[in-house]
Tab-separated table of C-alpha atoms and ligand atoms in Angstrom:
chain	number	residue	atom	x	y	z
A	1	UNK	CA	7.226	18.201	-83.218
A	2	UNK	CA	8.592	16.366	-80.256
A	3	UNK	CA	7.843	18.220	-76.677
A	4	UNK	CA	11.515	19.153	-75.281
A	5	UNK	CA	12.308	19.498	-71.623
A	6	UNK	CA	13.062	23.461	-70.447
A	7	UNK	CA	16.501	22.229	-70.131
A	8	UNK	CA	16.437	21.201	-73.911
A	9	UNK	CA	14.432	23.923	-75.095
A	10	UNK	CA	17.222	26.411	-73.610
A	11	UNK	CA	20.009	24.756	-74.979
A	12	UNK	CA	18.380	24.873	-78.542
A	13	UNK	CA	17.664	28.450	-78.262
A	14	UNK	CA	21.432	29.206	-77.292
A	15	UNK	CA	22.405	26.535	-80.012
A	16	UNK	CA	20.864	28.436	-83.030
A	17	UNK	CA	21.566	31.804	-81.771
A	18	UNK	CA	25.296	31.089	-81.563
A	19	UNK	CA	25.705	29.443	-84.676
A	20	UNK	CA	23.396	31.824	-86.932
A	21	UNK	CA	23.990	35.348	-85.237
A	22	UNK	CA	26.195	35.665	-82.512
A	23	UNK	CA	29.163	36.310	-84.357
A	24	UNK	CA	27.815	39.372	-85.814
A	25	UNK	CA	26.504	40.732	-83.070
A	26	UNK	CA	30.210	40.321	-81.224
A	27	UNK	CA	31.186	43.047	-84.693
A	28	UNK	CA	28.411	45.550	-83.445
A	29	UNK	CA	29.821	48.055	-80.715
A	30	UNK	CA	29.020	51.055	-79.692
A	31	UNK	CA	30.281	53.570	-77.182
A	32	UNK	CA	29.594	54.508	-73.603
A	33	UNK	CA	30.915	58.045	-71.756
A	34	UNK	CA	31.552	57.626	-68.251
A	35	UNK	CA	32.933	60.956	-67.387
A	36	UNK	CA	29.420	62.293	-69.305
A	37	UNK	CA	26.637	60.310	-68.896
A	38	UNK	CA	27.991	57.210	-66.373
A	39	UNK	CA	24.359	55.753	-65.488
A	40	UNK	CA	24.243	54.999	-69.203
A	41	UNK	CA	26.922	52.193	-68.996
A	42	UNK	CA	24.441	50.254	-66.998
A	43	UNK	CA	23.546	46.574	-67.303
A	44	UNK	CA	25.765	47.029	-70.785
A	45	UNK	CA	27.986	44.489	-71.930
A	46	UNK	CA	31.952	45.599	-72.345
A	47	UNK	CA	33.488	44.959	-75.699
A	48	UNK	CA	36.709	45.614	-75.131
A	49	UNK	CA	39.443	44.814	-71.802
A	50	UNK	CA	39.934	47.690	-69.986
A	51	UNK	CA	44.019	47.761	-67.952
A	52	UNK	CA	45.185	49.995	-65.228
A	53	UNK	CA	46.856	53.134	-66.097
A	54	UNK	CA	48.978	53.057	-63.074
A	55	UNK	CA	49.827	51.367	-60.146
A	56	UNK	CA	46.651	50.978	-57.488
A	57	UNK	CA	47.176	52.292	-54.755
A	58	UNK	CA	49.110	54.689	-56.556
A	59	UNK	CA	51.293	55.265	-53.311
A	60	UNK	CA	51.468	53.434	-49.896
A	61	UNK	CA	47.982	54.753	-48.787
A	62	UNK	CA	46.711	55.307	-45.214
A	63	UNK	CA	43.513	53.888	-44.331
A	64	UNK	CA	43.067	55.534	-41.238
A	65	UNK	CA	43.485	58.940	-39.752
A	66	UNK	CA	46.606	59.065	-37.046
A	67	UNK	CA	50.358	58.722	-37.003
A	68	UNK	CA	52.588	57.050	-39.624
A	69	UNK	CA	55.416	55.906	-37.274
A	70	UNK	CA	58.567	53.391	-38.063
A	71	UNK	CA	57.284	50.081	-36.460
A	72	UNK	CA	60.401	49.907	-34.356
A	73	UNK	CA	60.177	52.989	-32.470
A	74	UNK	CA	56.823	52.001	-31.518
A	75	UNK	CA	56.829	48.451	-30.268
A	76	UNK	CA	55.800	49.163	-27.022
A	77	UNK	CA	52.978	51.191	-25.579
A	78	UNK	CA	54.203	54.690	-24.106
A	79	UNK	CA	56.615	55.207	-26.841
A	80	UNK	CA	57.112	58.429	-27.237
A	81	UNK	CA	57.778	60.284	-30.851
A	82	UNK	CA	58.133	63.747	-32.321
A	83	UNK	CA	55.887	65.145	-34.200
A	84	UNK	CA	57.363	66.828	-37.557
A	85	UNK	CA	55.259	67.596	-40.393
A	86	UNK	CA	51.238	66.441	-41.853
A	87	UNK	CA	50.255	63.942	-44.340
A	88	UNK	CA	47.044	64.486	-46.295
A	89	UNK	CA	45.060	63.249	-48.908
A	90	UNK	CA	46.365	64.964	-52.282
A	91	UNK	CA	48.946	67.067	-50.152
A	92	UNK	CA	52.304	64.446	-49.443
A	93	UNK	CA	54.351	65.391	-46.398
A	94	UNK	CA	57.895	65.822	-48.469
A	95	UNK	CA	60.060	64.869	-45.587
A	96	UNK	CA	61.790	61.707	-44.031
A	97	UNK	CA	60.348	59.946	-40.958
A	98	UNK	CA	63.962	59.336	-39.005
A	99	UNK	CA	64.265	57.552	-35.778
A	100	UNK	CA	62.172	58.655	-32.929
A	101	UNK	CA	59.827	60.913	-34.837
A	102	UNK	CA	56.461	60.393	-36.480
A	103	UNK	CA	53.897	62.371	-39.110
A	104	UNK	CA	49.883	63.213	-38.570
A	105	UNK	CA	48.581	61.014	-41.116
A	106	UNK	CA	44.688	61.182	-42.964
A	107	UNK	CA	43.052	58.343	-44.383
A	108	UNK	CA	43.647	58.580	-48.431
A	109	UNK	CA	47.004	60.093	-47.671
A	110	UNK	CA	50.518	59.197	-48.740
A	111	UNK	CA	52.754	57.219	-46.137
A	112	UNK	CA	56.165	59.346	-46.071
A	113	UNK	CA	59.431	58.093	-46.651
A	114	UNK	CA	60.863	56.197	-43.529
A	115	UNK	CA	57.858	55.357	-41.966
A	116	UNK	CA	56.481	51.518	-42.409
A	117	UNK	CA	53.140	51.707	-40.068
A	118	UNK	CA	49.764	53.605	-38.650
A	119	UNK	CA	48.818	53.712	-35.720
A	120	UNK	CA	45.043	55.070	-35.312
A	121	UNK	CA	44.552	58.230	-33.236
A	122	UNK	CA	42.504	56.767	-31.135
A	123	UNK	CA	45.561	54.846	-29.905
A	124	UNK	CA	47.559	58.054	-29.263
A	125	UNK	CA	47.338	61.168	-27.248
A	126	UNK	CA	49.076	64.491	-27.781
A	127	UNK	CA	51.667	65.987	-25.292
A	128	UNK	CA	53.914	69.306	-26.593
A	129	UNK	CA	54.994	68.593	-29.643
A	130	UNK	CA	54.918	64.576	-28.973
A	131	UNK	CA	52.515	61.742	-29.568
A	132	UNK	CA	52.536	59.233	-26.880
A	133	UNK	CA	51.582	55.855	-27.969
A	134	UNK	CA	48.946	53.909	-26.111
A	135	UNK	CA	49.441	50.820	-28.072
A	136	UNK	CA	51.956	49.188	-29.921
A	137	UNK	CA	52.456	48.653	-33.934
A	138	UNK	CA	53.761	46.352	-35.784
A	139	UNK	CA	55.245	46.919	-39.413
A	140	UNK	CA	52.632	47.489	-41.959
A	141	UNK	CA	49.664	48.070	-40.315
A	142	UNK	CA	46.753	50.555	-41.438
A	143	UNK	CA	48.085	50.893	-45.358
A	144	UNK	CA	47.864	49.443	-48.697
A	145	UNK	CA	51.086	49.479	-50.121
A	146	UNK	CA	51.370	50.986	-53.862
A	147	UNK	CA	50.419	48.694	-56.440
A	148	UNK	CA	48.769	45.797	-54.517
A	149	UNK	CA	45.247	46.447	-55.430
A	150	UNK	CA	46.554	46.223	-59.221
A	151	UNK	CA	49.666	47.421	-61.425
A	152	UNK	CA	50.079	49.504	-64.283
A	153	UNK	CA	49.057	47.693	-67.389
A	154	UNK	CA	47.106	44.932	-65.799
A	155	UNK	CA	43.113	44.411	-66.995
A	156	UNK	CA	41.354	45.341	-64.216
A	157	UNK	CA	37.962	44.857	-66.600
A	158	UNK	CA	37.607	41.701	-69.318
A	159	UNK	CA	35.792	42.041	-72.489
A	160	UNK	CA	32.059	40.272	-71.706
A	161	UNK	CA	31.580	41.714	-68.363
A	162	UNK	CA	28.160	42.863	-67.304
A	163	UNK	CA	29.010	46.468	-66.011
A	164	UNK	CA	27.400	46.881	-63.174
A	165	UNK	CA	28.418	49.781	-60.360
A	166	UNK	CA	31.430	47.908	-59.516
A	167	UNK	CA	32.653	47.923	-63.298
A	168	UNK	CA	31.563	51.682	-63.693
A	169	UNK	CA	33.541	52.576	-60.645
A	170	UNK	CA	36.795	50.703	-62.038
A	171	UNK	CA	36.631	52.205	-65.504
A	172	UNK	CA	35.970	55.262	-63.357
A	173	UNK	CA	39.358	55.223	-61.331
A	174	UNK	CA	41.494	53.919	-63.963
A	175	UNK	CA	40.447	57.137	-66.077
A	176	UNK	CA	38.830	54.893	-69.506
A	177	UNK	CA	36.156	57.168	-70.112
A	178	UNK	CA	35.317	56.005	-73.481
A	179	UNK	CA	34.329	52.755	-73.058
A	180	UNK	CA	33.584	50.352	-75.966
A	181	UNK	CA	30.488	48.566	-75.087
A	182	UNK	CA	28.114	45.723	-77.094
A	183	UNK	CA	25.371	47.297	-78.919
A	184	UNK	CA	21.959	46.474	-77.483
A	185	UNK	CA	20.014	44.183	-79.809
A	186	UNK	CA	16.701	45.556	-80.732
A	187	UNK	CA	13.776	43.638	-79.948
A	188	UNK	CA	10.532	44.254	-81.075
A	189	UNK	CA	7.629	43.380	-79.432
A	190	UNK	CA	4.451	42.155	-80.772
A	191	UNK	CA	1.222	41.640	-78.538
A	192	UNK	CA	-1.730	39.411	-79.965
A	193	UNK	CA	-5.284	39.273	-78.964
A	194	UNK	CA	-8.716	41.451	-79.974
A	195	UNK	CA	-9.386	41.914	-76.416
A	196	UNK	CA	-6.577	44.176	-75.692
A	197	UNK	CA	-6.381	47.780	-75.148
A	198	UNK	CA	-3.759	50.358	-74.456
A	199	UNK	CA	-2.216	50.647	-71.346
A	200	UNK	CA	-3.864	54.274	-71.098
A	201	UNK	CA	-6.874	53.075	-72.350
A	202	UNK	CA	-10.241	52.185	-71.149
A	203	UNK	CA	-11.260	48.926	-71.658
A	204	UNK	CA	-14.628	47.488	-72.305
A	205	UNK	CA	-16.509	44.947	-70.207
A	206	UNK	CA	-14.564	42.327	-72.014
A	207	UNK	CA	-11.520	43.944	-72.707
A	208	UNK	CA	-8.017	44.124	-70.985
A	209	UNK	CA	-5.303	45.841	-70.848
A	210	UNK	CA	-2.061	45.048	-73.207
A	211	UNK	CA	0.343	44.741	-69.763
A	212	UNK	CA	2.513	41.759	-71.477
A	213	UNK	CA	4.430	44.584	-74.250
A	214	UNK	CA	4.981	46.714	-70.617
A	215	UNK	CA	6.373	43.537	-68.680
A	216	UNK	CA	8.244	42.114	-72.015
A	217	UNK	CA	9.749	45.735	-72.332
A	218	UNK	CA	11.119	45.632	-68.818
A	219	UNK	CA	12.126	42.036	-69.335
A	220	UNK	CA	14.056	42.731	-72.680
A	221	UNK	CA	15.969	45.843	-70.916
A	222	UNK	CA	16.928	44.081	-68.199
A	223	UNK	CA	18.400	40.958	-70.354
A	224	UNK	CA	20.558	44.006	-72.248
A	225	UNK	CA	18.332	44.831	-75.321
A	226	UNK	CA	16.460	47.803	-76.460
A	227	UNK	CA	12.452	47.424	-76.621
A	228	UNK	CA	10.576	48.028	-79.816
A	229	UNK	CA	6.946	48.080	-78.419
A	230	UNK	CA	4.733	47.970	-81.112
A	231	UNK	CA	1.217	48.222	-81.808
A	232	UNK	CA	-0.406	45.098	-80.661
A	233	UNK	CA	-1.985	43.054	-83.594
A	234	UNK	CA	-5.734	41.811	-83.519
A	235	UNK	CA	-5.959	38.212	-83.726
A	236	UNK	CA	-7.179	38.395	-87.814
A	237	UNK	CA	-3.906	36.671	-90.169
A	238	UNK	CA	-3.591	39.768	-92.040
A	239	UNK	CA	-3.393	41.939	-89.486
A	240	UNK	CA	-0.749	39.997	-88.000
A	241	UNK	CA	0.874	39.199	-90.646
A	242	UNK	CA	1.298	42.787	-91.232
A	243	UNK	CA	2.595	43.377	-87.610
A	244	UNK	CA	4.855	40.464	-87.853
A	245	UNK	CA	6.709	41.807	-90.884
A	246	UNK	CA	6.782	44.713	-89.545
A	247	UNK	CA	8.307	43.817	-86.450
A	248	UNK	CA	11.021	41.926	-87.589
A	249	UNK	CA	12.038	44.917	-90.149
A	250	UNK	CA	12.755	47.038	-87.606
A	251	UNK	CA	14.916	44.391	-85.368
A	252	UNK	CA	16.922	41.812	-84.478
A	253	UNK	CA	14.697	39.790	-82.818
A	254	UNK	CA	11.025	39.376	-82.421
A	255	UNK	CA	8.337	38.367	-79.527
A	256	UNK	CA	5.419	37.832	-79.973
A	257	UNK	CA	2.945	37.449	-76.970
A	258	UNK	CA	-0.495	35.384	-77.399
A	259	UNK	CA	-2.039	33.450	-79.710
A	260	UNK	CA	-0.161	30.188	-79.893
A	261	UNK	CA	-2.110	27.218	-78.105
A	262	UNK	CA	-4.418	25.255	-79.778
A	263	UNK	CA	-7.397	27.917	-79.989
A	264	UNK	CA	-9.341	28.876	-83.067
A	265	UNK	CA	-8.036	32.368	-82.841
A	266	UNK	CA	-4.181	31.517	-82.285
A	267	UNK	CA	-3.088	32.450	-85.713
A	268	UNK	CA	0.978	32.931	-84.671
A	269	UNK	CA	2.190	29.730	-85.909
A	270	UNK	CA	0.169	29.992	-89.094
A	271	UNK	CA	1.129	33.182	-90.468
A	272	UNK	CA	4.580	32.828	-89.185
A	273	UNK	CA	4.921	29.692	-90.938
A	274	UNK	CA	3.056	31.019	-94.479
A	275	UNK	CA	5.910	33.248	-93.872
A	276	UNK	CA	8.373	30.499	-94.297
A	277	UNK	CA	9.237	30.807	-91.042
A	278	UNK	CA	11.657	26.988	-89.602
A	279	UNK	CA	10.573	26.173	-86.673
A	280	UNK	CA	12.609	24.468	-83.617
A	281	UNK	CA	9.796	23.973	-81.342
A	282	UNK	CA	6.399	25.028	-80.272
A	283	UNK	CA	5.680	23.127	-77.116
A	284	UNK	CA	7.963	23.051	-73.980
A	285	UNK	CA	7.301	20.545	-70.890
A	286	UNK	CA	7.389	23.161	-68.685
A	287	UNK	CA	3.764	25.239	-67.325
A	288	UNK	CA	3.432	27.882	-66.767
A	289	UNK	CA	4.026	28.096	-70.882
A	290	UNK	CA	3.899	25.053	-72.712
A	291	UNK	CA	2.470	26.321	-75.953
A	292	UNK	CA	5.953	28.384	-76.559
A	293	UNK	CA	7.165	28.821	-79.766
A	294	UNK	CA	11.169	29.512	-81.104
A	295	UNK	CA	11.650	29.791	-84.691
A	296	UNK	CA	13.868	31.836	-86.965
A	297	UNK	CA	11.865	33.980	-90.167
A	298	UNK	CA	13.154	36.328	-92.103
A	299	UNK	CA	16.715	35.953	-90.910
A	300	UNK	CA	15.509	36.529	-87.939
A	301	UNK	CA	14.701	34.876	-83.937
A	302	UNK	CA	11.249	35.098	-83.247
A	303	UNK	CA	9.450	33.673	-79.919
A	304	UNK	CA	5.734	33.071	-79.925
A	305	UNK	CA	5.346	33.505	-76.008
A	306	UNK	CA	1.705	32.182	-74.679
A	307	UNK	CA	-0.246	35.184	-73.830
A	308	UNK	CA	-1.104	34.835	-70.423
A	309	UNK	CA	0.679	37.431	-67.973
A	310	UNK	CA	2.735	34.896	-65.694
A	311	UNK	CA	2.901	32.035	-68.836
A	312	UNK	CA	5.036	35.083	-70.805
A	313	UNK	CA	7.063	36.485	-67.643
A	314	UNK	CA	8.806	32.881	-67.560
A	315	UNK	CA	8.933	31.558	-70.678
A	316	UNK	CA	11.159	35.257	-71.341
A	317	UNK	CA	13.152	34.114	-68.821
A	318	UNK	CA	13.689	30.673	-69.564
A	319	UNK	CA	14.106	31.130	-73.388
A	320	UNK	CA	14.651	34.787	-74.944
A	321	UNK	CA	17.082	35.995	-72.200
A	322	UNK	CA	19.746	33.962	-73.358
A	323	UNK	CA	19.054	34.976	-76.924
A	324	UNK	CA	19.401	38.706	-76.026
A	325	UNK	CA	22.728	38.052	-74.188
A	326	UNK	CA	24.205	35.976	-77.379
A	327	UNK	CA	23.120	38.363	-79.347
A	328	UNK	CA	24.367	41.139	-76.864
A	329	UNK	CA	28.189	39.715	-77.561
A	330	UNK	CA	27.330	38.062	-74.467
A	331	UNK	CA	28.319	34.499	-73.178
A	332	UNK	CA	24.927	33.252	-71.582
A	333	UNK	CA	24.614	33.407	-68.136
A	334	UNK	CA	23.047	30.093	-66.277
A	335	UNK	CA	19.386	30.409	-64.638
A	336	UNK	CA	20.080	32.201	-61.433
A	337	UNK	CA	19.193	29.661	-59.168
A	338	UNK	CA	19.366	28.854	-55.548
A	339	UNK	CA	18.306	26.010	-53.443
A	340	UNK	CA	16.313	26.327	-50.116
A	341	UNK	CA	14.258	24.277	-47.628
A	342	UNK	CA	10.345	24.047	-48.738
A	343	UNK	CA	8.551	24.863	-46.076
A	344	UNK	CA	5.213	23.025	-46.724
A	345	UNK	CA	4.657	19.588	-48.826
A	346	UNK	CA	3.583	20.155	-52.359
A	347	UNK	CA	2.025	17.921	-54.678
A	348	UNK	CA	2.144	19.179	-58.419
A	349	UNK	CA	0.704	16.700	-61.364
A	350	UNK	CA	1.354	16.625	-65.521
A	351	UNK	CA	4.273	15.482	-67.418
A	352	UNK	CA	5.627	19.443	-67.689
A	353	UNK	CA	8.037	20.847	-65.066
A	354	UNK	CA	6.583	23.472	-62.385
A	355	UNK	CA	7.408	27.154	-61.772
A	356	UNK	CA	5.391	28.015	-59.209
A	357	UNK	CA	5.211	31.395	-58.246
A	358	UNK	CA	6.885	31.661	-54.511
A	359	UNK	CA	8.181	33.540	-52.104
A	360	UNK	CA	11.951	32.712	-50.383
A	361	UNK	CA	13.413	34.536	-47.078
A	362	UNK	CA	16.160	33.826	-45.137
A	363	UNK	CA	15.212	33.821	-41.407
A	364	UNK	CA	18.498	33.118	-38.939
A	365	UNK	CA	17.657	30.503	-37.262
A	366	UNK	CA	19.649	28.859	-34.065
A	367	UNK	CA	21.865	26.219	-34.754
A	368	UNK	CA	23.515	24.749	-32.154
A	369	UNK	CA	23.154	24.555	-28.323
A	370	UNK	CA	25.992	27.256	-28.078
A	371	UNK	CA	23.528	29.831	-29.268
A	372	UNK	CA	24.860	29.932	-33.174
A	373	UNK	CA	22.886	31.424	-35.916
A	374	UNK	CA	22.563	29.923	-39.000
A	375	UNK	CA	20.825	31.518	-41.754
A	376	UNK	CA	19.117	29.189	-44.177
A	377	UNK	CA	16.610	30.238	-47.138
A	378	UNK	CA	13.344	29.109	-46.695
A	379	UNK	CA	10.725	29.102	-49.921
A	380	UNK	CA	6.862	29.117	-49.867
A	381	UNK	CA	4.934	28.637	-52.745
A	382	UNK	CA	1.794	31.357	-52.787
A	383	UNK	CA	-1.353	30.386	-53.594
A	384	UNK	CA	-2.233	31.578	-57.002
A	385	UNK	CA	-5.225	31.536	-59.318
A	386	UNK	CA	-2.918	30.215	-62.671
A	387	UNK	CA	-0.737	31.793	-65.336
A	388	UNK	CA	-3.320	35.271	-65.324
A	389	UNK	CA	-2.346	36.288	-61.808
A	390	UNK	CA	-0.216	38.768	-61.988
A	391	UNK	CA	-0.633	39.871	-58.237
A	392	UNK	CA	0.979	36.170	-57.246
A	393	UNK	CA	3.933	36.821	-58.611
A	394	UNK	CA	4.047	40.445	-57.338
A	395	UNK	CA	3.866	38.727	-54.068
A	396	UNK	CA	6.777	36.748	-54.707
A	397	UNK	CA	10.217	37.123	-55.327
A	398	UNK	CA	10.648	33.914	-57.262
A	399	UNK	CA	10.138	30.732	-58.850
A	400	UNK	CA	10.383	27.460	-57.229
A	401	UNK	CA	10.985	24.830	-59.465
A	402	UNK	CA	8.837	21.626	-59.036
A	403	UNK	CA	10.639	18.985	-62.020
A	404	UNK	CA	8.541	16.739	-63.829
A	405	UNK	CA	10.172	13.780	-62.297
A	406	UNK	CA	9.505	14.817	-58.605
A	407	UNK	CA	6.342	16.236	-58.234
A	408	UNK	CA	6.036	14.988	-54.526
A	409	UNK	CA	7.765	17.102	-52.403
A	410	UNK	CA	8.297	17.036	-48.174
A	411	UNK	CA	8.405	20.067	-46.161
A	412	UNK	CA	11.834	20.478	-45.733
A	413	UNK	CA	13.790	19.443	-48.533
A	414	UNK	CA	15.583	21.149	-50.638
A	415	UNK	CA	14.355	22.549	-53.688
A	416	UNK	CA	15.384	24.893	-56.657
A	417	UNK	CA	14.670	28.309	-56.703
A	418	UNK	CA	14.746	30.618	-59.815
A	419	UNK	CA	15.378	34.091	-58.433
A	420	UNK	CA	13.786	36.619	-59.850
A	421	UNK	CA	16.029	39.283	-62.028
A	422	UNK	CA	15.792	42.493	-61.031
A	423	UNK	CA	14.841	41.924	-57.568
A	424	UNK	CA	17.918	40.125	-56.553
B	1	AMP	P1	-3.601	33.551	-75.495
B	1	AMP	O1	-2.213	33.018	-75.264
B	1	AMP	O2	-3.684	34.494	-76.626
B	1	AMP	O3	-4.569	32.407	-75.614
B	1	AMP	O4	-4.001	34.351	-74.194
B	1	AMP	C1	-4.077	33.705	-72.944
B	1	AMP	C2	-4.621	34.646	-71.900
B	1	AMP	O5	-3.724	35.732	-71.730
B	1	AMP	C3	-5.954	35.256	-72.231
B	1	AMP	O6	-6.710	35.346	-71.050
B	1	AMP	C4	-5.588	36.626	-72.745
B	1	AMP	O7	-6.615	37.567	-72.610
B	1	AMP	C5	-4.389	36.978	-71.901
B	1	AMP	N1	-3.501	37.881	-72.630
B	1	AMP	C6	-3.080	37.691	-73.907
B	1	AMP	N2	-2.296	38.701	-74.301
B	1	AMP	C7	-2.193	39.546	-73.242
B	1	AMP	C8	-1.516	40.770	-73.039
B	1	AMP	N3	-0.804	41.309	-74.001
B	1	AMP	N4	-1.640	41.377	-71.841
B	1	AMP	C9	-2.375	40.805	-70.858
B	1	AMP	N5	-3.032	39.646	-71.003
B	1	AMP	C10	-2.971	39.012	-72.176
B	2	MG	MG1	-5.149	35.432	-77.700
């Protein structure tokens, strides 16, 4: 099978998903209750537009706490206007603001009738039963007017939106409790290797902890899907086998981690492929991860990701996260990346395209000979001991991306950065 580019690779992945499964998983919806449980539309995906049930601002609202005045009394500082009545939030003042007069206004609260500004009490002083101006206003100043943020009947939230805060909020204020969200694709997840050991385990002199099912399990929630962790399989065919089947009975996707290079022990393509499994490729230019593996068995996605820690962080994020949005409902989202300066030369061989684990900040920096800032991101690659070092990339908050046909780089030019999810 030919070696594809990451860029390739990705584009198959999304290219089978959407043509074998996405369109059922667009049918699968479940529901989320804000006014119960909010937190648990997190990070979901909305499957359904969501329009305002009335005009927003539903009046003209103050923003500020002072006087709502008519803007042509109050031109000038040292106008001087009667006071008549109170504005508050969720109390209206039911009056008329007539020539020469004013109402106390809070922030949140209803502009009255007649009035068309605020002026901020800071801006004011109190004499009798008259405010004295110490500025002047001009119309419309210190309000939103009804309806400008949105209007009755407008979508305020479209169908494939990530709800975030922001999303939860608006669902919030236009009252939609119920929301209609994707359901979560279940992904189980399979770790390989006779040297691992529960994460609450001990492990022998040559054993090691399973940590890839714990970082695939935060990976796969954060993509949108629900982790299936299960028991990790010993590098023996039936045994795996077993697992395997198992794995992809109980969801709609599998990874596997381990067990796929070209070692006497890395049985994943060979029982997959007893299984009947198609395969669409099992090597990727890209390290760390080359040995990945995207197939469909069973009906079924599967990913053989190569076992090692940092090696099965990024090929997740490269390859399966797309498949979990698809499969979400979801229209992928690109590879977050940014560019930034490099701040040291870096020489990188192979015919595979770098992600080196690396660190970017954004120090303001001056500009120009006026004294201007200018705030430019700035990545350094860390040192790291290869695709086992976990601590690099805990040390980092990203990926810089070194492509195969540029492996020479200067200190100072720009270069891609993969952000890392989750952090930014
Ligand atoms: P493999 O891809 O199976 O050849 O494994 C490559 C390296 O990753 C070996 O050093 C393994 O011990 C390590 N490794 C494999 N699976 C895991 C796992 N689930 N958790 C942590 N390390 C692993
Ligand atoms: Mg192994």
């Amino acid at each position: 099978m030919v070696m594809l580019s990451f860029e390739d690779a990705r584009a198959k992945v999304i290219d089978m998903i959407s043509s074998r499964a996405a369109s059922d998983a667009r049918s699968r919806v479940a529901t989320v209750d804000i006014a119960r449980d909010p937190a648990s539309a997190l990070g979901r995906i909305l499957a359904e537009d969501v329009t305002a049930d009335r005009n927003y601002p539903p009046f003209d609202r103050s923003i500020r706490d002072g006087y709502a005045v008519r803007a042509a009394d109050a031109k000038d500082p040292g106008a001087r206007l009667l006071l008549i009545g109170e504005s508050r939030a969720g109390v209206a003042f039911d009056g008329v603001v007539s020539a020469g007069q004013c109402v106390r206004i809070l922030t949140g609260a209803a502009v009255p009738r007649g009035a068309n500004s605020v002026i901020m009490l800071e801006h004011t002083r109190v004499e009798g039963d008259a405010v004295v101006l110490s500025q002047g206003v001009r119309p419309g100043q210190h309000y939103v007017l009804a309806g400008a943020e949105c209007r009755i009947g407008e979508t305020v939230l479209t169908q494939g939106a990530r709800l975030s805060f922001t999303e939860i909020a608006m669902a919030a204020e236009v009252g939609h409790a119920q929301l209609r969200v994707a359901r979560r694709p279940r992904v189980a997840i399979v770790s390989t290797g006779d040297e691992l050991v529960a994460v609450d385990q001990t492990p022998g002199p040559y054993q090691i902890r399973n940590s890839n099912s714990a970082s695939l399990a935060a990976q796969v929630s954060l993509a949108g899907g629900e982790p299936l962790i299960e028991p990790s399989a010993r590098d023996d065919v039936d045994d795996l086998r077993a697992r395997i089947e198992r794995g992809l009975d109980e969801s709609d996707m599998l990874l596997l981690s381990g067990g796929v290079s070209v070692g006497r022990y890395d049985l994943v393509e060979t029982v997959l492929r007893d299984m009947g499994a198609e395969f669409f490729f099992d090597a990727v230019a890209v390290r760390p991860g080359k040995p990945v593996v995207f197939g469909w068995c069973r009906g079924k996605p599967v990913f053989g990701l190569p076992g090692n820690p940092v090696s099965t962080m990024v090929t997740f994020e490269l390859f399966a996260v797309p498949a979990i949005e698809l499969l979400s409902g979801f229209r992928p989202q690109p590879l977050p990346f940014i560019v930034a300066k490099l701040a040291h030369p870096i020489f990188e061989k192979g015919d595979v395209a770098h992600f080196l684990p690396a660190r970017v900040k954004w120090p303001a920096t001056q500009a120009g000979a006026d004294g201007t800032l200018a705030v430019v991101p700035v990545v350094e690659a860390l040192f790291w001991e290869g695709s086992g070092d976990i601590g690099a990339v805990v040390r980092g908050n990203c990926f810089l991306l070194v492509q195969q046909s540029h492996q020479q780089l200067e200190a100072g030019e720009w270069v891609d950065v993969l952000l890392r999810r989750g952090v930014f």
